[in-house]
Amino acid sequence: MIKQLTMNKVWYLVLIVFCNGLAANGAGTNNSTRPSTVNIGGIFSLASVISRVGKVAVEAAVEDINSDPSVLGGTKLELTVQDSNFSGFMGIIEALKFMEKDTLAIIGPQTAVIAHVISHIANELHVPLLSFTVTDPTLSSLQFPYFVRTTQSDQYQMAAIADIVDHYGWKEVIAIYVDDDYGRNGITALGDKLAEKRCKISYKAPVKLEPTKNDITDVLVKVALTESRIVVLIAYPGWGMEVFKVAQYLGMMGTGYVWIATTWLSSVIDINSSLTPDEKNNIEGVLTLRMHTPDSELKRKFISRWSSLTSKRAADSSLGFSPYALYAYDTVWLLARAINAFFNKGGQISFSDDSRLTQLRGGNLRLDAMSISNGGSLLLQQILATNMTGLTGHVKFTSDRDLIRPAFEIINVIGTGIRPIGYWSNYSGLSVLPPETLYTEPPNRSSSNQQLHPVIWPGQTIEKPRGWVFPNNGRHLIIGVPKRVSYKEFVSQAEGTDMFTGYTIDVFTAALNLLPYAVPYKLKPFGDGINNPSDTELVRLITTGAFDAAIGDIAIITNRTRMADFTQPYIESGLVVVAPVRKVHSNAWAFLRPFTAKMWAVTAAFFVIVGAVVWILEHRLNDDFRGPPRKQVVTTLWFSFSTMFFAHRENTVSTLGRIVLIIWLFVVLIINSSYTASLTSILTVQQLASPIKGIESLVASTDPIGYQQGSFARNYLIEELSIQESRLVPLKTPEDYAQALKDGPHKKGGVAAVVDERAYVELFLSTRCEFSIIGQEFTKAGWGFAFPRDSPLAVDMSTAILKLSETGDLQRIHDKWLTRSACTSQNTKLEVDRLTLRSFWGLFAVCGLICLAALIIFLILMVRQFTRHYSEEIESPPSSRSGRLQTFLSFVDEKEDEVKRRSKRRQMERMSNRSAGESDQSMNSSRARYLESASHNTENCNNV
């Protein structure tokens, strides 16, 4: 038994050793799956300075990684570099070469054109592409899953440019761009970002991929003929500087222009230290962007190594430092960390044949030699999941596969150098502080928080350019003018000519003359000359391009402002009601007309009420308000109505009565003054009357209403006031107005009133005294000139109109065309100006409240006095309620002096009764003491 146990222990120990050996062998097997080298490719365009800088940084990163076994566990990166030479075809060839050598990933390419082509190969063969130079935002789409951008997307660079444009208040820009995937997609992103700011690209100027000087000149000449002076340049470093050289020659680098270049210009300035003075002069005042990376110890050490890294390569010894070097270096480290994570996840480098390529076997191209990376998908996942700190800061990808925290420096090229004027980040927008200092604070994109340092613009000026000029391209503005049938004082066309005259034409030409530039234009009539045209349709034609602007008697209303921008109104003109009026002659009862019947009734009632209140308050104290009932009634009425003329003879002695009288006399003063003024107006000014009292009574009726044909009044009456369309009668001329109003609502074609704009109505009434404006203006509007949306000319014309108003020229033009004196000099007034109770209800309310308060206080005082003087009656056995009330009323009716005398007499009687009682009590006490003493003496004698 012991022997058997011993053998079991031996076998158990053997089993443990065997398992441990298997575990050790397994671990050794896992390490052995890591290959000694990993092939990675690099596709560069070595003729470009940016690619040369990137190649130096990539090779330095590979050396650093290979020298540190802890990064890849002993595996080394094997980098093979191919030169695409800016050729999409060569890029394809070089990519195919990599696919024959079992390449795990490719760094590059440099340009978007090549990236678009190679991405299809990468998708097919599952080989990730990591580019630190391609900024085309469309490559982040789901179409290219194996393309990974390790630099900032143009989506953010264009957002920064849009914020700069909006910050300075510009609305339109010109885009000069290379006509390839990089340029076109960048311009698309710019247009989207500008649209978010209500800005736009007004002109797109594409340039060949490899343009000549003549090609650039042709493009810039077309740009110079446009109105915008904000130019965004998206170019390649190879020929971008030539654009500025030609622009300088054409005078496009002077005052008034703004040039914004993308990151290519900052790269040229950073990398190329041999720019000539002429080249530096050509870019004076230009704004450009540079990718911003936060300061760190790693970054400073790498920059200090840069000169030694470039000196090792004779061809690159003169290369300056660029942020692209930082992104290139981090790209290799990002890939190395992803490969390490790939191996840790059990990934293996293996390739399999592509079934679709095996069908091509036997050809001279040997396309079947390319194979699919079996671990490509896993490697891509590890790349996108990378979270590290590199030379560029925190390196991590968003859900859209863009690097987090995109940021740019904004640089102003001045003199012989550059000057940072601020920063842009997707977190806080424009700022003079580095973005990394703002990440700890809440994001603030308010306009007041968007700041930049002052800029020296082209032409060496610090004054912000206006951003546009009127284009000098020989083209005239086509301006639409309504061809009116009526009210030709506002605008009319001379028969047989293309000349226009009128009030609005004079205002337009006067404002145009104040502009600091010439505006060639041509007026074009709109309308058939038979009917008044629709101003809304005229404004709509601006949106279609049929007209460049519209002038005339165009009211600024909501639906028109949605289609065009209007200038400052040059005349106010809301809708009013015009109706026939009749003269009201004075008669024997004219003195009653200042007040309405209700006003007379309330006034008379208050005279009686106030008189009664004063009588109640004064009756107990004042002899003037005592006596027989008949006398008291006459006195009260006389006192009340005599206050109308402040001729009352009775004095008030009570405090409450005086307060009521003071308030009432103030009310009487206001009523007298108003009555006198109104009566004077009635007797001295001619009065007019109309059955229409205003727009409210017109809407409530069923009578037909006239309006001017083509006016917005029709839609307003239908849509806003819900008037049936069948009630509306279109009228063309002032003569039609007059005839329809004279015919009245009961004849065919007649109307009860006309609704039209005040400017027309005032001109109509200047020679027709039998009609008048009824009620108040019930809309507020004005006339202005219409221009396309966001037109800078609308802003300048508004400024000019304000100047005309300030100098008085606008009023002089108005007087020239619209002032008439036939009826305006007559003193006429509508009867509706009679004074109503509405104007005085506040006074009456205050007076009534004072009277009520005085009566309440008086009643309280009477109750207290009654209680004090009749306490014995109250303490006596209760009598009937009517008896007590009668006693109280008798007490109130008594004169206060009598009440006081009676009260005093009762008090004396009570005192005398009290004295008599005390005397009797004293005598009784003495007698009792005497009897007690006598009894005591008798008792003593008996005892003796």
CSV table of C-alpha atoms in Angstrom, one decimal, residues 659 828 887:
chain,number,residue,atom,x,y,z
A,659,ILE,CA,-60.0,116.4,0.5
A,828,THR,CA,-60.2,120.0,-41.9
A,887,THR,CA,-81.4,106.4,17.0
